[in-house]
CSV table of C-alpha atoms in Angstrom, one decimal:
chain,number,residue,atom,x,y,z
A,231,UNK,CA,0.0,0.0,0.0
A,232,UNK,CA,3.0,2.4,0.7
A,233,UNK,CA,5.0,1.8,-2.3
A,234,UNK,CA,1.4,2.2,-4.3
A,235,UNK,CA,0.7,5.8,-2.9
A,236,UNK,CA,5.0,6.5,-3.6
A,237,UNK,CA,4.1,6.1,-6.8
A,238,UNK,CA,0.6,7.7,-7.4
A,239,UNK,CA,2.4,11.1,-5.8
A,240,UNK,CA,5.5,10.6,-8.0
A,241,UNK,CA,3.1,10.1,-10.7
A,242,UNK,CA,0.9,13.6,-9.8
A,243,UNK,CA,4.1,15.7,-9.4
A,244,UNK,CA,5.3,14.4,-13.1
A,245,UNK,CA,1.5,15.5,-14.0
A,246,UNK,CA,1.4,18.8,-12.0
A,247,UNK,CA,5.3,19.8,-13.5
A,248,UNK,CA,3.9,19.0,-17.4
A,249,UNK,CA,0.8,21.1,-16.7
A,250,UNK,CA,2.6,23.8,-15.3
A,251,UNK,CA,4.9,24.0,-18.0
A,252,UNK,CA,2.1,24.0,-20.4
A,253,UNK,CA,0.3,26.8,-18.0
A,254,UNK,CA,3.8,28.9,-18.9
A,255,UNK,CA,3.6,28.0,-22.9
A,256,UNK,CA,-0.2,29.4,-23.0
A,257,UNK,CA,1.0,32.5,-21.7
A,258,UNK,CA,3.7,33.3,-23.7
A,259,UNK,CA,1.6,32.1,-26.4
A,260,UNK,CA,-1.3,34.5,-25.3
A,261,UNK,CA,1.3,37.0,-24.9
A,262,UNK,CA,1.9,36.5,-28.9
A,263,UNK,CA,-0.9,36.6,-29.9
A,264,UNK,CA,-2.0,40.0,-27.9
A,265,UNK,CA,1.1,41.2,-29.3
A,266,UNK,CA,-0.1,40.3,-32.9
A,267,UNK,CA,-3.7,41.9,-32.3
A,268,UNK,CA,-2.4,44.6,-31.3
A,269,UNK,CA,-0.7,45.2,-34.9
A,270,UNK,CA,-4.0,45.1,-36.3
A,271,UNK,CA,-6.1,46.6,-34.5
A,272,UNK,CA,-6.1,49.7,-36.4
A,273,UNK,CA,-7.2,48.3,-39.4
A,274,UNK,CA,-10.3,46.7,-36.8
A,275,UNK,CA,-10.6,50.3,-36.3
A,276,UNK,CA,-11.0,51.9,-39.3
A,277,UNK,CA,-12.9,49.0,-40.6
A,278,UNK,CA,-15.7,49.7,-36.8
A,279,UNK,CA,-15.9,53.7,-37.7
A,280,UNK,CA,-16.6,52.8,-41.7
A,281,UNK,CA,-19.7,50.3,-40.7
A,282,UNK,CA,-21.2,53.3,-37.8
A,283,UNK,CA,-20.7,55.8,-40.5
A,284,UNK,CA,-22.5,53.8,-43.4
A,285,UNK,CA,-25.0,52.7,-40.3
A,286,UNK,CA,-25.9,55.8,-39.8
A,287,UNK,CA,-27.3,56.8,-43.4
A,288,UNK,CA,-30.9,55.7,-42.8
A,289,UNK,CA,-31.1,59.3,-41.2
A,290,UNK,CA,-30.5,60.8,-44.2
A,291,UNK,CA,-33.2,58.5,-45.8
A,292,UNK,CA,-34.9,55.8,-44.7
A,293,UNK,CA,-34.0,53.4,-47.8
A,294,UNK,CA,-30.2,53.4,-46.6
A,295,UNK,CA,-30.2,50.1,-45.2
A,296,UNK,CA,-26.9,47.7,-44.4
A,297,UNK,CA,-27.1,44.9,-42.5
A,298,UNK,CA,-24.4,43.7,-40.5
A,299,UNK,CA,-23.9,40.6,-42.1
A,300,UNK,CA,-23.4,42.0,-45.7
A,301,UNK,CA,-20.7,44.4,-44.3
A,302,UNK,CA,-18.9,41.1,-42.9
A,303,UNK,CA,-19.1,40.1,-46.5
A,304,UNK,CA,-16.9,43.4,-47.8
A,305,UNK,CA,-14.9,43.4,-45.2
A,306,UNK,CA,-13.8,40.1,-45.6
A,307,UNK,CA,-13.2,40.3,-49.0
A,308,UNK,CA,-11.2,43.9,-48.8
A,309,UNK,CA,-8.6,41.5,-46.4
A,310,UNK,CA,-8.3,39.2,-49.0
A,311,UNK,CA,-8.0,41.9,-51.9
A,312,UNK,CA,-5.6,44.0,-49.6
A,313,UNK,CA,-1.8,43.4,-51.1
A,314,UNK,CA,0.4,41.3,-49.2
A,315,UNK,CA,4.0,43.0,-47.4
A,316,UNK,CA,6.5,41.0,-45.1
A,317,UNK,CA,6.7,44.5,-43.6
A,318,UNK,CA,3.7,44.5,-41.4
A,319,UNK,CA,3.6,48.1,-40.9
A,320,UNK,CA,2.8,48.7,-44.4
A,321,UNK,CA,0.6,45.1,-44.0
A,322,UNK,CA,-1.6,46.8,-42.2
A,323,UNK,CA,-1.8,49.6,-44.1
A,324,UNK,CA,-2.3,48.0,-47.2
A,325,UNK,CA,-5.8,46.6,-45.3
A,326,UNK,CA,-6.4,49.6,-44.1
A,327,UNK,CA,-6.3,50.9,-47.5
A,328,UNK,CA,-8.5,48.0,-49.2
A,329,UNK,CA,-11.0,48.0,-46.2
A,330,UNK,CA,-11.8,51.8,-46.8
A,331,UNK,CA,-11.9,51.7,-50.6
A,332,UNK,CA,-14.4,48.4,-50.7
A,333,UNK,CA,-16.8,49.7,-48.4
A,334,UNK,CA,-16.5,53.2,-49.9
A,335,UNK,CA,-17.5,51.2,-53.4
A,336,UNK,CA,-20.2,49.5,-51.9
A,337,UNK,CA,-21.8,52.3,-50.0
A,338,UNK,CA,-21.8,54.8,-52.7
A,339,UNK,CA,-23.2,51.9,-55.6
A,340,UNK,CA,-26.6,52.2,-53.0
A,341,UNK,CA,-26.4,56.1,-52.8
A,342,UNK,CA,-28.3,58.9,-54.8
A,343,UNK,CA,-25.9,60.9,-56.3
A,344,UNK,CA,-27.4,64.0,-54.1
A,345,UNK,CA,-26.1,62.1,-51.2
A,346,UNK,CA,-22.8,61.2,-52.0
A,347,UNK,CA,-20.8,63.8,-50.9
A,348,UNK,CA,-22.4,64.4,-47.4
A,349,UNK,CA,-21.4,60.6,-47.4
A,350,UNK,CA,-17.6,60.6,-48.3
A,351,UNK,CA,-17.6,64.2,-46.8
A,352,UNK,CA,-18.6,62.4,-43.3
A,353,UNK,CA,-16.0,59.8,-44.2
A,354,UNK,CA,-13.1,61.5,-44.1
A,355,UNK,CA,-13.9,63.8,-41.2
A,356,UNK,CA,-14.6,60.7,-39.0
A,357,UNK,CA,-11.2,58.7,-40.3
A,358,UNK,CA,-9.4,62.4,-39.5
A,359,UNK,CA,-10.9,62.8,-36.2
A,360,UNK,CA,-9.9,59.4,-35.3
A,361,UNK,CA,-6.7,59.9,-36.5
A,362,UNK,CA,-6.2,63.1,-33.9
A,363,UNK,CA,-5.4,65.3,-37.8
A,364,UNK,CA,-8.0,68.0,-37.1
A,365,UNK,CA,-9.4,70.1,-34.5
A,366,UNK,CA,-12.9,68.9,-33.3
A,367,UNK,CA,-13.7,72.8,-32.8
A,368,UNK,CA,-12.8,73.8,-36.3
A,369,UNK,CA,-15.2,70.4,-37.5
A,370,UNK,CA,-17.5,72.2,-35.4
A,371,UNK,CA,-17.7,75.6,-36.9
A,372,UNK,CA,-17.7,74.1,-39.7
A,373,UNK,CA,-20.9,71.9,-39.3
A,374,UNK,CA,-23.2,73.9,-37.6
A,375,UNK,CA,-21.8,77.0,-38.7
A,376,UNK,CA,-23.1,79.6,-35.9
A,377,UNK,CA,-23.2,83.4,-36.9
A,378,UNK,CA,-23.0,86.4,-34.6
A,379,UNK,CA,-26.1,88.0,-35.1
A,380,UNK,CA,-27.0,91.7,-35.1
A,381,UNK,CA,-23.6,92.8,-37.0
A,382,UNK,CA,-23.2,94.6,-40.2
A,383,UNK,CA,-20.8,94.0,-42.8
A,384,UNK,CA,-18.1,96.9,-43.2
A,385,UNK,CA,-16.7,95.6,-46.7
A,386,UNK,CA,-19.1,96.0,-50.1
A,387,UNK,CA,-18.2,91.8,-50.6
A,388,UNK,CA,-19.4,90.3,-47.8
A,389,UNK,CA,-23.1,90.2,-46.8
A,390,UNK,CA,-24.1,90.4,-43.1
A,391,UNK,CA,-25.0,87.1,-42.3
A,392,UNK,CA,-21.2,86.4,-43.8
A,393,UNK,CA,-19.8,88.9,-41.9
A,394,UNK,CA,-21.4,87.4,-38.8
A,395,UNK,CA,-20.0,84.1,-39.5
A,396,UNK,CA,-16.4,85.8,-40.0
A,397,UNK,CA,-17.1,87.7,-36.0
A,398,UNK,CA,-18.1,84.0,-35.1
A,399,UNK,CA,-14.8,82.6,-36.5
A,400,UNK,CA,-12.7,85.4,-35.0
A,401,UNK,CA,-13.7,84.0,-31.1
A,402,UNK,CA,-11.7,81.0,-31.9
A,403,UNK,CA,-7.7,81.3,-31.5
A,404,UNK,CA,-6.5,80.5,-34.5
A,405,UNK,CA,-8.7,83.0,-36.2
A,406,UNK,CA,-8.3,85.7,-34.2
A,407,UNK,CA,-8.3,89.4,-36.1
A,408,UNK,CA,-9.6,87.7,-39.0
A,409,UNK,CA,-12.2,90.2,-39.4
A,410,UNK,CA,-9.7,93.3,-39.0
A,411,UNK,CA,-7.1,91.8,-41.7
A,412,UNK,CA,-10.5,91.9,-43.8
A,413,UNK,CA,-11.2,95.6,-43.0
A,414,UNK,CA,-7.3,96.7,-43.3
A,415,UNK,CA,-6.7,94.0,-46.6
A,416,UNK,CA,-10.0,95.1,-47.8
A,417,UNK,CA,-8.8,95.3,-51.7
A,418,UNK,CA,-6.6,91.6,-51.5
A,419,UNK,CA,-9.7,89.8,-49.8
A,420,UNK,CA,-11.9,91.7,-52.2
A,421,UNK,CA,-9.9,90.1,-55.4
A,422,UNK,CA,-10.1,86.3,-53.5
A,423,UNK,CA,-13.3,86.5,-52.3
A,424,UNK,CA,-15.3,87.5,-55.6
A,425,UNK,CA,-12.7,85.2,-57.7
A,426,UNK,CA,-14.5,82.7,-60.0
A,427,UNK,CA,-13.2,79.5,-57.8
A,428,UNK,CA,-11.9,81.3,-54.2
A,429,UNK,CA,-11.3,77.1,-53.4
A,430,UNK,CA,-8.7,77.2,-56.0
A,431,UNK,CA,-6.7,80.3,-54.9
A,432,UNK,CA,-4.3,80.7,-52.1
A,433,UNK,CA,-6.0,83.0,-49.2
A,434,UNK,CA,-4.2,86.5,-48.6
A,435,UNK,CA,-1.4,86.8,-46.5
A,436,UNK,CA,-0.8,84.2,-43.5
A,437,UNK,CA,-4.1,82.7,-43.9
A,438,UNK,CA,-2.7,80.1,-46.6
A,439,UNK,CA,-1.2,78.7,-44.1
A,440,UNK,CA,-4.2,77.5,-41.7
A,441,UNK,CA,-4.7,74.1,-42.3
A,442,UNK,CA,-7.3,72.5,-44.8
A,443,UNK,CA,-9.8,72.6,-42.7
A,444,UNK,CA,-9.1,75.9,-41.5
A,445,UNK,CA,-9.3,77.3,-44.9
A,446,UNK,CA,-12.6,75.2,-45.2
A,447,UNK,CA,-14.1,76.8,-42.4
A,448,UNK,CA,-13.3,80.3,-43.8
A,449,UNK,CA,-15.1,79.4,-47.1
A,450,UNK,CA,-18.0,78.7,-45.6
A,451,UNK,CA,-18.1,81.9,-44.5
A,452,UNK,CA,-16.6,83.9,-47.6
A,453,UNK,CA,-18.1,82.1,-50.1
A,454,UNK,CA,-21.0,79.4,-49.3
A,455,UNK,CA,-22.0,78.9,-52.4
A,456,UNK,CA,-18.4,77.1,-53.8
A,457,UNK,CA,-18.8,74.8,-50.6
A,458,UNK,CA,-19.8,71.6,-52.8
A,459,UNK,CA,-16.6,72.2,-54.3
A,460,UNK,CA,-14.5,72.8,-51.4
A,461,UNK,CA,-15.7,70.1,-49.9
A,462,UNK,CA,-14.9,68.1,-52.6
A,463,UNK,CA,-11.4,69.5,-52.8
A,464,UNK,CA,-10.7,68.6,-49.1
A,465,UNK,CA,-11.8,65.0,-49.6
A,466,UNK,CA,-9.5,64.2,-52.6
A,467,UNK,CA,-6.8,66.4,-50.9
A,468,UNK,CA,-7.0,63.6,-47.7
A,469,UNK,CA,-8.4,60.6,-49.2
A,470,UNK,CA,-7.2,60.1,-52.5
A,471,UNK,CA,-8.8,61.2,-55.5
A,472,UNK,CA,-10.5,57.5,-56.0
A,473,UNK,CA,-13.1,58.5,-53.5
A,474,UNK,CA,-14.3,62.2,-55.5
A,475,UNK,CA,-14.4,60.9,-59.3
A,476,UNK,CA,-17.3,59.6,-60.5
A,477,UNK,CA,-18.3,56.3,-61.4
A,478,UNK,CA,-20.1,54.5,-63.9
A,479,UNK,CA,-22.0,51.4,-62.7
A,480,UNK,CA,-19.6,48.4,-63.3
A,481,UNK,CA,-22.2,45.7,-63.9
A,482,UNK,CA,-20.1,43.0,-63.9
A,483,UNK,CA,-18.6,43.9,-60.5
A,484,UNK,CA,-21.5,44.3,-58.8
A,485,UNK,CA,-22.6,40.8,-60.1
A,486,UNK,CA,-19.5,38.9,-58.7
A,487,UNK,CA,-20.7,40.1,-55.1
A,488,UNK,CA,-23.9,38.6,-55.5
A,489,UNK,CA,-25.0,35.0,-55.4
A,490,UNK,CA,-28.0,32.2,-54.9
A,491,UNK,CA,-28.6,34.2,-51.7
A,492,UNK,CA,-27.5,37.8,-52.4
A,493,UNK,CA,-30.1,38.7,-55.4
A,494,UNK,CA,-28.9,42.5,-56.9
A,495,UNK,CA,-31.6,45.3,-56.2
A,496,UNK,CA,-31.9,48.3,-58.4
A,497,UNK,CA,-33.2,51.5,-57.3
A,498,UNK,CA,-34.3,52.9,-60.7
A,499,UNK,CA,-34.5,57.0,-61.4
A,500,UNK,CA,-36.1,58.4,-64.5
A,501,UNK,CA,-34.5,57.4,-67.4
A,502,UNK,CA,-32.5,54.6,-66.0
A,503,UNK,CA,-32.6,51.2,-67.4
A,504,UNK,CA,-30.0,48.6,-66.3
A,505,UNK,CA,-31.8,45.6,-68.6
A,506,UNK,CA,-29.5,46.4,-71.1
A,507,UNK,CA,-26.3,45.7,-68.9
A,508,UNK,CA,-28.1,42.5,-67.2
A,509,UNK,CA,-28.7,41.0,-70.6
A,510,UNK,CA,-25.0,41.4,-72.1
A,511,UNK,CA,-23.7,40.2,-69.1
A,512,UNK,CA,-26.1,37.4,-69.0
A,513,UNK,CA,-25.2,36.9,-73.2
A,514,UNK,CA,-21.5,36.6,-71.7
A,515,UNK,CA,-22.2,34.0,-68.9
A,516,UNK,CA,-25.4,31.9,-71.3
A,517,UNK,CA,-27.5,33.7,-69.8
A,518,UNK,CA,-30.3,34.7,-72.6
A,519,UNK,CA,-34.2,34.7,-73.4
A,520,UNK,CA,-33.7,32.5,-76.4
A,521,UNK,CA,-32.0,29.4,-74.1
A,522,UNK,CA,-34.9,30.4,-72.2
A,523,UNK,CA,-33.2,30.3,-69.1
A,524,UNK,CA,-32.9,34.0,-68.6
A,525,UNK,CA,-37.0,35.2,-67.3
A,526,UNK,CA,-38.0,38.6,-67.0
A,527,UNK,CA,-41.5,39.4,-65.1
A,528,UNK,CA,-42.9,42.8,-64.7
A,529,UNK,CA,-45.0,42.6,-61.6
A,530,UNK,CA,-48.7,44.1,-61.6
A,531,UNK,CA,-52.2,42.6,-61.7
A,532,UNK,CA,-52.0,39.1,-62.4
A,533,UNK,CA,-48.4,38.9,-62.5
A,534,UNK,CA,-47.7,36.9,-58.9
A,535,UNK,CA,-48.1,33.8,-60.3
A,536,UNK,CA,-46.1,33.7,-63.5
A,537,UNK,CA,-43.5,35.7,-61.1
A,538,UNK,CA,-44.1,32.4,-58.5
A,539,UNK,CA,-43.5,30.0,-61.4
A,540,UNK,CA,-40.5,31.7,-62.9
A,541,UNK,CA,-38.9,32.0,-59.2
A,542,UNK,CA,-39.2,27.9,-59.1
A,543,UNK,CA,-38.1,27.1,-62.1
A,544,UNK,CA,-34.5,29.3,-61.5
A,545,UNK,CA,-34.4,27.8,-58.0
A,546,UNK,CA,-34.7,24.4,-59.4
A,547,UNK,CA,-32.3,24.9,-62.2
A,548,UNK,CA,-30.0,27.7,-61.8
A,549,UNK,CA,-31.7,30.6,-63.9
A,550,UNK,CA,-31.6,34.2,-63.7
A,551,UNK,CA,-35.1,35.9,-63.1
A,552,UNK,CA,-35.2,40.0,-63.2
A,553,UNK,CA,-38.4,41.4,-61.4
A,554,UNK,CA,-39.5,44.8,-62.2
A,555,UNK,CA,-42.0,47.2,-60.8
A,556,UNK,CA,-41.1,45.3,-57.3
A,557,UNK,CA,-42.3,48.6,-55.3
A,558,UNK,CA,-45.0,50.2,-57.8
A,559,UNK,CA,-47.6,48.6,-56.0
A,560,UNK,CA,-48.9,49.9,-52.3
A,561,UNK,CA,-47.3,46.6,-51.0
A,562,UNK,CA,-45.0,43.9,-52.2
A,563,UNK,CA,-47.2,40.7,-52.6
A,564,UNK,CA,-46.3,38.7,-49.1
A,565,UNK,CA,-46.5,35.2,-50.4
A,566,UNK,CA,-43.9,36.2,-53.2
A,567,UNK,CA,-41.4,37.5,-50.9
A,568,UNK,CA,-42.0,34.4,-48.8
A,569,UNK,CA,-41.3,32.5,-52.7
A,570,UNK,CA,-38.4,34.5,-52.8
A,571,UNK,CA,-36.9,33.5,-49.5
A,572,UNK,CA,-37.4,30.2,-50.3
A,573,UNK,CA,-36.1,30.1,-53.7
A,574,UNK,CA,-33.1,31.4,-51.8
A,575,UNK,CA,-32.8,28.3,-49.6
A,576,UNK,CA,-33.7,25.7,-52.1
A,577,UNK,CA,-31.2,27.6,-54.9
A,578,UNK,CA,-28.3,26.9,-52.1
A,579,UNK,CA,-29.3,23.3,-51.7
């Protein structure tokens, strides 16, 4: 019995020194990996502050909807797009990069064009901000833009209510005796002010020097009405000039992010008529009317069921179906959503 319980304890120190040298392996490894997240975690960053932004566009208007789940989908496949370093500073910033420029692509393709700025304006204050490159305050002026009242303009090119935004500007530091190097400059700011594209000029005297958004906030005093491009100036000027020039739709990129499950919605203005772009895509892939695997139903009185039997026949054997008119009606028909949904599941097997 004594040499029995020798061994049991011989045995559980053996045990107890393996496990504490595995305890001491888990840490250092958990100290690695901490380490390694750490790295990353201002692409995680960027990639949190790009979903709130886009998150928040439903207050702008209510058809700006993103799930969470289809932003996953981007995001994963930015990492996967972003190029590959050994240097894992510019790793990161290579994600970084790619995460921005994917969701920027797939936000905007769901925008009106009369919201797109506001958008990518919003975008790069928020990345800037985060990034500690401008003054909250001068963001501030610049959003709510608050006027001293009750003032009158001493200079023939500036109205009043401009004149009480310059008095407004003049309470913060770095503007101070802006309004008296107006008065005393009165000819130079003249020339800049009523110049054909004042964003495209330098500003009189030390003022050039204020920073970007400095010189944003005193255009929005000076001269509202060149704001749009300003604005627009500022964004390429931080972000790259990718994110200001316009875009045509790239069918054929928009269709290798859908699938079985991700069918591609078209919010349709005047004059706008993408079946032209689905059929020569779906020409490319076999896709056609003639091999009668290509259906198109316009939805109205009568139409749910053909819509029904066209939505079974794709699920059954891969086809593409293009519904128009989904939203002309007072409602969508509930039983052919519920035939979509389930086209959907059956279409992924």
């Amino acid at each position: 019995m004594y040499i029995h319980s020798r061994d049991v304890l011989a045995k559980a120190v053996v045990v107890m020194a393996a496990f504490g040298h595995h305890v001491k392996e888990a840490k250092v490894t958990e100290a690695k990996i901490n380490e390694a997240r750490e790295h990353y975690r201002a692409a995680a960053a960027r990639a949190s502050l790009l979903y709130f932004i886009m998150n928040d566009l439903n207050k702008i208007h209510p058809m700006y909807q993103f799930s969470l789940k289809a932003f996953s989908v981007v995001f994963q496949k930015a990492v996967l797009k972003a190029e590959p370093d050994e240097d894992l500073k510019q790793r990161v910033s290579n994600l970084i990069d790619s995460i921005t420029s994917s969701v920027f692509q797939y936000t905007t393709r769901g925008l009106f064009e009369c919201d797109k700025l506001t958008y990518i304006a919003q975008l790069a204050f928020q990345i800037l901000l985060m990034n500690t490159e401008i003054n909250p305050a001068d963001l501030d002026f610049l959003l709510r833009y608050p006027v001293q009242p009750g003032v009158m303009s001493p200079v023939d090119f500036l109205s009043n209510h401009s004149w009480g935004g310059v008095k407004s500007l003049c309470s913060m530091e770095e503007f101070r005796n802006l309004d008296r190097d107006i008065e005393g400059s009165a000819k130079r700011w003249k020339k800049f002010v009523e110049s054909e594209c004042p964003e495209k000029e330098k500003f009189p005297q030390e003022w050039k020097n204020k920073s970007s958004l400095q010189r944003l906030c005193m255009m929005r005093a000076l001269r509202p009405d060149r704001m749009t491009y300003a604005v627009r100036d500022f964004v390429e000027e931080k972000l790259g000039s990718k994110y200001v020039i316009g875009r045509a739709l790239d069918f054929a990129a928009s269709f290798e992010e859908s699938g079985p499950a991700t069918p591609m919605c078209f919010i349709l203005s005047p004059g706008v008529d993408p079946l032209k772009d689905v059929e020569k895509h779906g020409k490319r892939l076999g896709f056609t009317f003639d091999n009668k695997n290509l259906h198109n139903v316009s939805l109205g009185q009568g139409q749910e069921v053909i819509a029904e039997q066209a939505l079974d026949l794709a699920a059954r054997n891969g086809h593409w179906v293009i519904l128009q008119k989904c939203v002309s009606r007072t409602s969508f028909p509930v039983k052919l959503v519920k035939d979509i949904e389930l086209s959907l599941v059956t279409s992924l097997g």
